[in-house]
Amino acid sequence: MDHFTLIDGELHVENVPLARIAAEVGTPVYVYSTATFQRHARVFRDGLAGLKRKHVAFAVKANPNLAVLRLLANEGFGADVVSGGELARALAAGIPASDVVFSGVGKTRAELEQGLQVGIGQFNLELEEEGVVLSALAAARGQRAPATLRVNPDVDAGTHEKISTGKAENKFGLPIHEAKAIFDRLAPLPGLNLRGVAVHIGSQLQSLEPLERAFERVGELVRELRGAGHTVSHVDLGGGLGVPYRASDNPPSPADFGAMVERVTRDWDVELMFEPGRVISANAGVLLTEVLWVKPGGINPWVIVDSAMNDLARVALYDAYHDFEAVRPSGAKFVANVAGPVCESSDVFAKGREIDLVRSGDLAILRSAGAYGATMASTYNSRPLVPEVLVHGDRYEVVAGRISAETIMAEEHVPAWLQ
Ligand code: LLP
């Protein structure tokens, strides 16, 4: 459920007409709904209600906007970060450092230091050497860094190849069969409090089955580690729950997920950690755009909109599906392609799809754009960086301004030898 609905024939976000935002802020623009974020956060939490000890860290990469992070902090979420920049955002949004988990396959020494300095809650280690370095940095500061080993369980998540992370061929985690030996060597290091295991096998999962298999393997590892005398107090189960991008999608609900986790982890006796991103944010945002032209095409007409692959990269990158809807639908439909102005054949949002009949000047939305949308935007083709708006009831605020091509150009210069 969301709060992007037709009121008197016109799409609103909560009580704000999208046409008003388009008139006042311009397009393209991402528009988020506070109530939808809150609802998703609560549904996720309720799904885990049966678990005694847990920590939920929003995967900042899905939507790092400061207002969004604050909103989720108010809902009791911590943050899962993968860079010093994301860590700085989480802290700036008011998330306590102790509620931050630092994931990521290539943390720099400076980023490890930054995490130690602010006292983050947990580092998820990706390789033995990272643990050795973190221990040395922490010991030099008189600290013991809370850490887990991220394992790769070699499970096929059954999702798009480019968002799979838990197969042996992927760069993430360390092979699960090596985890015990690495744990043995890292656990005694003076700067580490090696306290558990982490796993994340991929994103936009449509079935619980691969997650369950991965968690079973982690459970076996936990038993093996304890059998060897290690203390295992924390297990981070990552993110990955899929969301419906189209009406026919039927991903598992947070309640189904929670029930599965409860069953699989019943005798683990650990604090369980979660890193949801998409399931909290995807359907809390849309990309609002204006139709520039309807251009006759060789096969179908081309609806050329003012948003492009630089604003929303998911379609070009993963052949993702985003619903396209008119802000003031007449009820008439036509079969068309939807594309942006960028000079690439992959800058296409929909091909040969039956959509609302639109004309130049009409407003439209691409749905489910609240996760991996604005955060993956670029200024390719020297287009401005797309702004973001957060709606709350009958008001809204621009929570990230449009960064113009001129502002970006101001950071460049022509060297003297060319002048
Ligand atoms: N934890 C870790 C360690 C991750 O790598 C990710 C996502 C998450 C949590 C959050 O996963 P989620 O709950 O959102 O599925 N740009 C792609 C998705 C990349 C996901 C990367 N890792 C897309 O637009 O589909």
Short mmCIF file of C-alpha atoms and ligand atoms in Angstrom, two decimals:
data_model
loop_
_atom_site.label_atom_id
_atom_site.label_comp_id
_atom_site.label_asym_id
_atom_site.label_seq_id
_atom_site.Cartn_x
_atom_site.Cartn_y
_atom_site.Cartn_z
CA MET A 1 0.00 0.00 0.00
CA ASP A 2 1.20 3.53 -0.66
CA HIS A 3 0.01 7.12 -0.69
CA PHE A 4 0.30 7.86 -4.40
CA THR A 5 -3.34 7.93 -5.40
CA LEU A 6 -5.84 9.57 -7.71
CA ILE A 7 -7.94 12.24 -6.05
CA ASP A 8 -10.53 13.80 -8.38
CA GLY A 9 -8.81 12.24 -11.37
CA GLU A 10 -5.41 13.64 -10.49
CA LEU A 11 -2.42 11.86 -8.94
CA HIS A 12 -1.52 13.09 -5.48
CA VAL A 13 1.22 12.18 -3.06
CA GLU A 14 -0.63 12.09 0.24
CA ASN A 15 -2.64 15.33 -0.08
CA VAL A 16 -0.35 17.21 -2.42
CA PRO A 17 -1.17 17.22 -6.15
CA LEU A 18 1.88 16.22 -8.16
CA ALA A 19 0.99 18.99 -10.62
CA ARG A 20 1.65 21.52 -7.85
CA ILE A 21 5.12 20.13 -7.22
CA ALA A 22 5.85 20.14 -10.95
CA ALA A 23 4.75 23.78 -11.23
CA GLU A 24 6.70 24.94 -8.19
CA VAL A 25 9.85 22.80 -8.31
CA GLY A 26 10.03 21.81 -11.95
CA THR A 27 10.62 18.40 -13.47
CA PRO A 28 12.17 15.88 -13.41
CA VAL A 29 11.96 15.50 -9.64
CA TYR A 30 11.81 12.59 -7.21
CA VAL A 31 8.82 12.78 -4.87
CA TYR A 32 8.71 10.76 -1.64
CA SER A 33 5.84 10.12 0.75
CA THR A 34 6.52 10.31 4.48
CA ALA A 35 3.45 8.21 5.33
CA THR A 36 4.53 5.48 2.91
CA PHE A 37 8.03 5.34 4.39
CA GLN A 38 6.54 5.14 7.87
CA ARG A 39 4.13 2.43 6.84
CA HIS A 40 6.87 0.32 5.23
CA ALA A 41 9.10 0.77 8.27
CA ARG A 42 6.29 -0.36 10.59
CA VAL A 43 5.27 -3.32 8.42
CA PHE A 44 8.89 -4.47 8.38
CA ARG A 45 9.22 -4.08 12.13
CA ASP A 46 5.91 -5.86 12.72
CA GLY A 47 7.12 -8.72 10.53
CA LEU A 48 10.00 -9.21 12.94
CA ALA A 49 7.90 -8.76 16.07
CA GLY A 50 8.36 -12.42 17.05
CA LEU A 51 12.14 -12.07 17.28
CA LYS A 52 13.46 -11.16 20.69
CA ARG A 53 16.81 -9.47 20.05
CA LYS A 54 17.15 -7.60 16.78
CA HIS A 55 18.61 -4.53 15.16
CA VAL A 56 17.32 -3.06 11.93
CA ALA A 57 19.74 -0.94 9.90
CA PHE A 58 18.38 0.77 6.77
CA ALA A 59 20.67 0.15 3.78
CA VAL A 60 21.60 3.77 3.15
CA LYS A 61 22.63 3.03 -0.43
CA ALA A 62 18.97 2.58 -1.34
CA ASN A 63 18.09 6.16 -0.43
CA PRO A 64 20.70 8.28 1.33
CA ASN A 65 18.70 11.52 1.44
CA LEU A 66 19.18 13.12 4.88
CA ALA A 67 15.47 13.73 5.39
CA VAL A 68 14.71 10.10 4.56
CA LEU A 69 17.39 8.88 6.97
CA ARG A 70 16.02 11.12 9.72
CA LEU A 71 12.51 9.90 9.07
CA LEU A 72 13.69 6.29 9.41
CA ALA A 73 15.81 7.11 12.46
CA ASN A 74 12.59 8.39 14.03
CA GLU A 75 11.13 4.95 13.29
CA GLY A 76 13.97 3.35 15.24
CA PHE A 77 16.14 2.31 12.29
CA GLY A 78 19.91 2.34 12.38
CA ALA A 79 22.01 2.48 9.22
CA ASP A 80 23.94 0.04 7.07
CA VAL A 81 26.65 2.04 5.31
CA VAL A 82 29.23 1.14 2.69
CA SER A 83 31.41 4.24 2.56
CA GLY A 84 32.70 7.12 4.63
CA GLY A 85 30.21 9.33 2.82
CA GLU A 86 27.28 7.17 3.84
CA LEU A 87 28.60 7.04 7.41
CA ALA A 88 28.77 10.85 7.49
CA ARG A 89 25.19 11.02 6.21
CA ALA A 90 23.89 8.57 8.79
CA LEU A 91 25.48 10.61 11.58
CA ALA A 92 24.30 13.91 10.11
CA ALA A 93 20.77 12.51 10.04
CA GLY A 94 20.98 11.85 13.77
CA ILE A 95 21.52 8.09 13.71
CA PRO A 96 23.71 7.16 16.70
CA ALA A 97 27.10 5.77 15.64
CA SER A 98 26.40 2.69 17.75
CA ASP A 99 23.44 1.90 15.44
CA VAL A 100 25.62 1.94 12.32
CA VAL A 101 26.90 -1.19 10.59
CA PHE A 102 29.73 -0.76 8.09
CA SER A 103 29.51 -3.19 5.17
CA GLY A 104 31.41 -3.10 1.90
CA VAL A 105 34.00 -5.06 0.04
CA GLY A 106 36.58 -2.29 -0.26
CA LYS A 107 36.73 -0.16 2.86
CA THR A 108 39.77 2.08 2.86
CA ARG A 109 42.01 2.47 5.89
CA ALA A 110 40.72 6.03 6.22
CA GLU A 111 37.16 4.72 6.30
CA LEU A 112 38.02 2.11 8.93
CA GLU A 113 39.63 4.89 11.01
CA GLN A 114 36.57 7.09 10.55
CA GLY A 115 34.35 4.26 11.80
CA LEU A 116 36.57 3.69 14.82
CA GLN A 117 36.76 7.36 15.61
CA VAL A 118 33.01 7.80 15.80
CA GLY A 119 32.53 4.42 17.46
CA ILE A 120 30.27 2.62 15.02
CA GLY A 121 28.31 -0.42 16.13
CA GLN A 122 29.80 -3.05 13.85
CA PHE A 123 32.19 -3.65 10.98
CA ASN A 124 31.29 -6.49 8.62
CA LEU A 125 34.64 -7.84 7.46
CA GLU A 126 35.03 -9.09 3.92
CA LEU A 127 38.45 -10.74 4.17
CA GLU A 128 41.00 -11.83 6.74
CA GLU A 129 43.46 -9.07 5.93
CA GLU A 130 40.82 -6.43 6.55
CA GLY A 131 40.38 -7.89 10.04
CA VAL A 132 44.13 -7.74 10.67
CA VAL A 133 44.28 -4.10 9.58
CA LEU A 134 41.17 -3.13 11.55
CA SER A 135 42.57 -4.79 14.66
CA ALA A 136 45.85 -2.90 14.34
CA LEU A 137 44.09 0.43 13.80
CA ALA A 138 41.74 -0.18 16.72
CA ALA A 139 44.47 -1.41 19.08
CA ALA A 140 46.53 1.69 18.30
CA ARG A 141 43.57 3.75 19.51
CA GLY A 142 43.05 1.57 22.56
CA GLN A 143 39.81 0.20 21.11
CA ARG A 144 38.32 -3.18 20.27
CA ALA A 145 36.28 -2.99 17.10
CA PRO A 146 32.99 -4.91 17.11
CA ALA A 147 33.06 -7.05 13.97
CA THR A 148 31.52 -9.96 12.09
CA LEU A 149 32.79 -12.02 9.20
CA ARG A 150 30.68 -11.67 6.09
CA VAL A 151 30.40 -15.07 4.49
CA ASN A 152 29.51 -16.04 0.95
CA PRO A 153 27.22 -19.07 1.27
CA ASP A 154 27.30 -19.89 -2.46
CA VAL A 155 23.53 -19.66 -2.88
CA ASP A 156 21.85 -18.45 -6.06
CA ALA A 157 19.44 -15.71 -5.03
CA GLY A 158 17.47 -16.18 -8.24
CA THR A 159 17.49 -12.46 -8.96
CA HIS A 160 19.07 -10.34 -11.70
CA GLU A 161 22.68 -11.33 -12.24
CA LYS A 162 23.88 -7.77 -11.57
CA ILE A 163 22.30 -7.65 -8.12
CA SER A 164 23.29 -11.16 -6.95
CA THR A 165 25.96 -11.23 -4.25
CA GLY A 166 25.93 -14.66 -2.62
CA LYS A 167 27.30 -16.99 -5.29
CA ALA A 168 30.85 -18.32 -5.21
CA GLU A 169 31.62 -16.30 -8.34
CA ASN A 170 30.62 -12.98 -6.68
CA LYS A 171 33.15 -10.66 -5.07
CA PHE A 172 31.27 -10.43 -1.77
CA GLY A 173 32.01 -12.20 1.50
CA LEU A 174 34.54 -14.91 2.18
CA PRO A 175 33.90 -18.52 1.20
CA ILE A 176 31.79 -20.01 3.99
CA HIS A 177 33.92 -23.14 4.18
CA GLU A 178 36.96 -20.98 5.06
CA ALA A 179 35.12 -18.91 7.66
CA LYS A 180 35.92 -21.14 10.67
CA ALA A 181 39.69 -21.10 10.02
CA ILE A 182 39.66 -17.32 9.49
CA PHE A 183 37.58 -16.84 12.64
CA ASP A 184 40.11 -18.93 14.57
CA ARG A 185 42.92 -16.64 13.43
CA LEU A 186 41.13 -13.30 13.83
CA ALA A 187 39.26 -13.85 17.09
CA PRO A 188 42.37 -13.61 19.35
CA LEU A 189 43.52 -10.28 17.81
CA PRO A 190 43.68 -7.55 20.46
CA GLY A 191 41.82 -4.86 18.48
CA LEU A 192 38.84 -6.98 17.48
CA ASN A 193 35.70 -8.07 19.22
CA LEU A 194 34.82 -10.68 16.61
CA ARG A 195 31.29 -11.46 17.61
CA GLY A 196 29.49 -13.09 14.74
CA VAL A 197 28.70 -13.62 11.11
CA ALA A 198 27.04 -11.60 8.32
CA VAL A 199 25.41 -12.66 5.08
CA HIS A 200 23.66 -10.91 2.19
CA ILE A 201 22.95 -12.86 -0.97
CA GLY A 202 21.32 -10.35 -3.28
CA SER A 203 18.57 -7.84 -3.85
CA GLN A 204 14.98 -7.86 -5.15
CA LEU A 205 14.49 -11.48 -4.08
CA GLN A 206 11.19 -12.93 -5.18
CA SER A 207 11.33 -16.05 -3.04
CA LEU A 208 12.32 -16.86 0.52
CA GLU A 209 13.82 -20.19 -0.48
CA PRO A 210 17.36 -18.99 -1.32
CA LEU A 211 17.40 -16.81 1.80
CA GLU A 212 16.38 -19.78 3.91
CA ARG A 213 19.12 -21.94 2.39
CA ALA A 214 21.70 -19.23 3.04
CA PHE A 215 20.51 -18.77 6.64
CA GLU A 216 20.61 -22.56 7.23
CA ARG A 217 24.25 -22.55 6.16
CA VAL A 218 24.98 -19.64 8.46
CA GLY A 219 23.29 -21.57 11.28
CA GLU A 220 25.62 -24.52 10.67
CA LEU A 221 28.58 -22.16 10.79
CA VAL A 222 27.38 -20.63 14.08
CA ARG A 223 27.21 -24.14 15.60
CA GLU A 224 30.64 -24.98 14.24
CA LEU A 225 32.15 -21.75 15.64
CA ARG A 226 30.60 -22.35 19.06
CA GLY A 227 31.78 -25.92 18.97
CA ALA A 228 35.30 -24.53 18.59
CA GLY A 229 34.84 -22.36 21.66
CA HIS A 230 34.02 -19.05 19.96
CA THR A 231 31.42 -16.65 21.27
CA VAL A 232 28.80 -15.81 18.64
CA SER A 233 26.44 -13.10 19.83
CA HIS A 234 25.43 -11.38 16.57
CA VAL A 235 24.29 -12.56 13.15
CA ASP A 236 23.58 -10.03 10.41
CA LEU A 237 21.11 -11.43 7.87
CA GLY A 238 21.49 -8.55 5.39
CA GLY A 239 18.71 -7.19 3.18
CA GLY A 240 17.31 -8.32 -0.14
CA LEU A 241 13.54 -8.63 0.21
CA GLY A 242 11.91 -7.91 -3.13
CA VAL A 243 9.10 -5.44 -3.77
CA PRO A 244 6.29 -5.38 -6.34
CA TYR A 245 7.28 -3.23 -9.31
CA ARG A 246 4.22 -4.34 -11.27
CA ALA A 247 0.78 -5.45 -10.17
CA SER A 248 1.53 -9.09 -11.04
CA ASP A 249 4.65 -9.23 -8.81
CA ASN A 250 4.10 -11.15 -5.61
CA PRO A 251 7.23 -10.98 -3.46
CA PRO A 252 7.24 -12.48 0.03
CA SER A 253 5.89 -10.12 2.69
CA PRO A 254 7.92 -8.95 5.67
CA ALA A 255 5.58 -11.10 7.78
CA ASP A 256 6.43 -14.23 5.74
CA PHE A 257 10.09 -13.29 5.94
CA GLY A 258 9.89 -12.79 9.71
CA ALA A 259 8.16 -16.16 10.17
CA MET A 260 10.86 -17.90 8.13
CA VAL A 261 13.63 -16.18 10.11
CA GLU A 262 11.96 -17.14 13.37
CA ARG A 263 11.79 -20.78 12.32
CA VAL A 264 15.36 -21.01 11.00
CA THR A 265 17.03 -19.09 13.81
CA ARG A 266 14.98 -20.48 16.72
CA ASP A 267 17.94 -21.97 18.60
CA TRP A 268 20.64 -19.51 17.55
CA ASP A 269 20.46 -17.36 20.70
CA VAL A 270 21.98 -14.27 19.06
CA GLU A 271 21.01 -10.69 18.31
CA LEU A 272 19.76 -10.74 14.72
CA MET A 273 20.58 -7.80 12.48
CA PHE A 274 18.81 -6.78 9.26
CA GLU A 275 19.76 -4.40 6.46
CA PRO A 276 16.61 -3.73 4.41
CA GLY A 277 16.80 -1.07 1.71
CA ARG A 278 14.45 -1.54 -1.20
CA VAL A 279 11.53 -2.94 0.79
CA ILE A 280 11.43 0.22 2.88
CA SER A 281 11.98 2.80 0.18
CA ALA A 282 11.20 1.64 -3.37
CA ASN A 283 7.47 2.19 -3.30
CA ALA A 284 7.74 5.32 -1.18
CA GLY A 285 8.93 7.38 -4.14
CA VAL A 286 8.15 8.26 -7.74
CA LEU A 287 10.02 10.11 -10.42
CA LEU A 288 7.82 12.93 -11.69
CA THR A 289 8.44 13.89 -15.29
CA GLU A 290 6.96 15.91 -18.12
CA VAL A 291 6.26 14.64 -21.59
CA LEU A 292 8.34 16.71 -23.99
CA TRP A 293 7.21 15.20 -27.26
CA VAL A 294 5.27 12.32 -28.66
CA LYS A 295 7.35 11.38 -31.65
CA PRO A 296 6.08 9.01 -34.34
CA GLY A 297 8.20 5.85 -34.38
CA GLY A 298 9.04 3.08 -36.81
CA ILE A 299 7.05 0.60 -34.75
CA ASN A 300 5.41 2.46 -31.87
CA PRO A 301 5.24 6.15 -31.01
CA TRP A 302 8.02 7.43 -28.73
CA VAL A 303 6.95 9.31 -25.63
CA ILE A 304 10.00 11.47 -24.95
CA VAL A 305 10.02 12.59 -21.32
CA ASP A 306 12.29 15.08 -19.56
CA SER A 307 13.75 12.43 -17.21
CA ALA A 308 16.39 10.07 -18.47
CA MET A 309 18.73 7.22 -17.62
CA ASN A 310 20.98 9.65 -15.77
CA ASP A 311 18.09 10.39 -13.37
CA LEU A 312 16.87 6.77 -13.04
CA ALA A 313 19.49 4.28 -14.16
CA ARG A 314 17.74 1.05 -13.17
CA VAL A 315 16.07 0.35 -16.48
CA ALA A 316 19.25 0.83 -18.52
CA LEU A 317 21.33 -1.16 -16.02
CA TYR A 318 19.09 -4.06 -15.05
CA ASP A 319 16.23 -4.02 -17.58
CA ALA A 320 14.13 -3.04 -14.59
CA TYR A 321 10.42 -2.38 -14.87
CA HIS A 322 8.87 0.87 -13.61
CA ASP A 323 5.20 1.64 -14.11
CA PHE A 324 4.55 4.74 -16.21
CA GLU A 325 1.35 6.61 -15.40
CA ALA A 326 -0.17 9.93 -16.40
CA VAL A 327 -0.72 12.40 -13.56
CA ARG A 328 -4.14 13.23 -15.06
CA PRO A 329 -5.14 10.02 -16.84
CA SER A 330 -8.03 10.36 -19.31
CA GLY A 331 -8.72 6.63 -19.28
CA ALA A 332 -7.52 6.28 -22.87
CA LYS A 333 -4.47 4.09 -23.51
CA PHE A 334 -2.03 3.55 -26.32
CA VAL A 335 0.90 1.29 -27.06
CA ALA A 336 4.11 3.31 -27.01
CA ASN A 337 7.75 3.47 -26.02
CA VAL A 338 8.87 5.81 -23.24
CA ALA A 339 12.35 7.28 -23.47
CA GLY A 340 14.49 10.09 -22.14
CA PRO A 341 16.53 12.70 -24.01
CA VAL A 342 19.95 11.12 -23.37
CA CYS A 343 21.87 10.11 -26.47
CA GLU A 344 21.97 6.38 -25.81
CA SER A 345 19.71 3.67 -27.13
CA SER A 346 19.51 2.27 -23.59
CA ASP A 347 17.84 5.46 -22.39
CA VAL A 348 14.43 3.81 -22.68
CA PHE A 349 12.02 3.35 -19.78
CA ALA A 350 9.43 1.19 -21.59
CA LYS A 351 9.14 -0.49 -24.96
CA GLY A 352 5.92 -1.42 -26.74
CA ARG A 353 3.97 -1.03 -23.50
CA GLU A 354 0.29 -0.16 -23.15
CA ILE A 355 0.32 3.08 -21.17
CA ASP A 356 -1.94 6.03 -20.43
CA LEU A 357 -2.42 8.18 -23.50
CA VAL A 358 -0.24 11.25 -23.05
CA ARG A 359 0.56 14.35 -25.11
CA SER A 360 3.40 16.81 -24.98
CA GLY A 361 3.16 18.95 -21.86
CA ASP A 362 1.44 16.23 -19.82
CA LEU A 363 2.88 15.14 -16.49
CA ALA A 364 3.61 11.51 -15.72
CA ILE A 365 5.34 9.38 -13.11
CA LEU A 366 7.67 6.44 -13.07
CA ARG A 367 6.64 4.48 -10.01
CA SER A 368 8.64 2.58 -7.39
CA ALA A 369 11.59 4.94 -7.71
CA GLY A 370 12.30 5.54 -4.03
CA ALA A 371 15.10 2.95 -3.90
CA TYR A 372 18.23 3.11 -6.03
CA GLY A 373 16.75 6.09 -7.88
CA ALA A 374 18.10 9.54 -6.99
CA THR A 375 21.14 7.96 -5.35
CA MET A 376 22.27 6.45 -8.65
CA ALA A 377 21.63 9.62 -10.64
CA SER A 378 24.42 11.29 -12.55
CA THR A 379 24.85 14.39 -14.65
CA TYR A 380 25.55 12.49 -17.87
CA ASN A 381 24.96 14.61 -20.98
CA SER A 382 25.59 17.61 -18.65
CA ARG A 383 22.10 17.34 -17.30
CA PRO A 384 21.37 18.81 -13.86
CA LEU A 385 21.37 16.48 -10.87
CA VAL A 386 17.72 15.62 -10.20
CA PRO A 387 16.17 17.14 -7.04
CA GLU A 388 14.13 15.38 -4.35
CA VAL A 389 10.94 16.40 -2.58
CA LEU A 390 9.44 14.93 0.59
CA VAL A 391 5.67 15.18 1.10
CA HIS A 392 4.04 15.09 4.52
CA GLY A 393 0.27 15.34 4.55
CA ASP A 394 -0.65 18.53 2.71
CA ARG A 395 2.83 20.03 2.68
CA TYR A 396 6.08 19.27 1.01
CA GLU A 397 9.66 20.40 1.05
CA VAL A 398 12.53 20.23 -1.40
CA VAL A 399 14.95 17.99 0.52
CA ALA A 400 17.64 17.96 -2.16
CA GLY A 401 17.99 20.82 -4.59
CA ARG A 402 18.57 20.58 -8.31
CA ILE A 403 22.32 20.91 -8.94
CA SER A 404 22.79 22.73 -12.19
CA ALA A 405 25.23 21.87 -14.95
CA GLU A 406 26.81 25.30 -14.30
CA THR A 407 27.49 24.44 -10.63
CA ILE A 408 29.23 21.27 -11.69
CA MET A 409 31.14 23.09 -14.43
CA ALA A 410 32.38 25.55 -11.79
CA GLU A 411 34.46 22.70 -10.32
CA GLU A 412 36.31 22.27 -13.62
CA HIS A 413 39.01 24.40 -15.12
CA VAL A 414 41.12 24.62 -18.22
CA PRO A 415 44.86 24.35 -17.39
CA ALA A 416 47.09 27.32 -18.11
CA TRP A 417 48.97 25.52 -20.85
CA LEU A 418 45.81 25.35 -22.91
CA GLN A 419 44.91 28.98 -22.54
N1 LLP B 1 23.13 -5.12 2.69
C1 LLP B 1 24.12 -5.24 1.81
C2 LLP B 1 25.43 -5.73 2.26
C3 LLP B 1 23.89 -4.91 0.45
O1 LLP B 1 24.87 -5.05 -0.43
C4 LLP B 1 22.62 -4.44 0.05
C5 LLP B 1 22.35 -4.06 -1.34
C6 LLP B 1 21.62 -4.31 1.03
C7 LLP B 1 21.91 -4.66 2.35
C8 LLP B 1 20.24 -3.81 0.72
O2 LLP B 1 19.57 -4.66 -0.13
P1 LLP B 1 18.01 -4.44 -0.45
O3 LLP B 1 17.25 -4.72 0.84
O4 LLP B 1 17.81 -3.05 -0.90
O5 LLP B 1 17.71 -5.43 -1.49
N2 LLP B 1 21.14 -0.85 -7.52
C9 LLP B 1 20.45 -2.13 -7.52
C10 LLP B 1 20.45 -2.79 -6.16
C11 LLP B 1 21.84 -3.00 -5.59
C12 LLP B 1 21.82 -3.61 -4.21
C13 LLP B 1 23.17 -3.62 -3.60
N3 LLP B 1 23.24 -4.11 -2.28
C14 LLP B 1 19.03 -1.93 -8.04
O6 LLP B 1 18.68 -0.80 -8.36
O7 LLP B 1 18.28 -2.88 -8.17
#
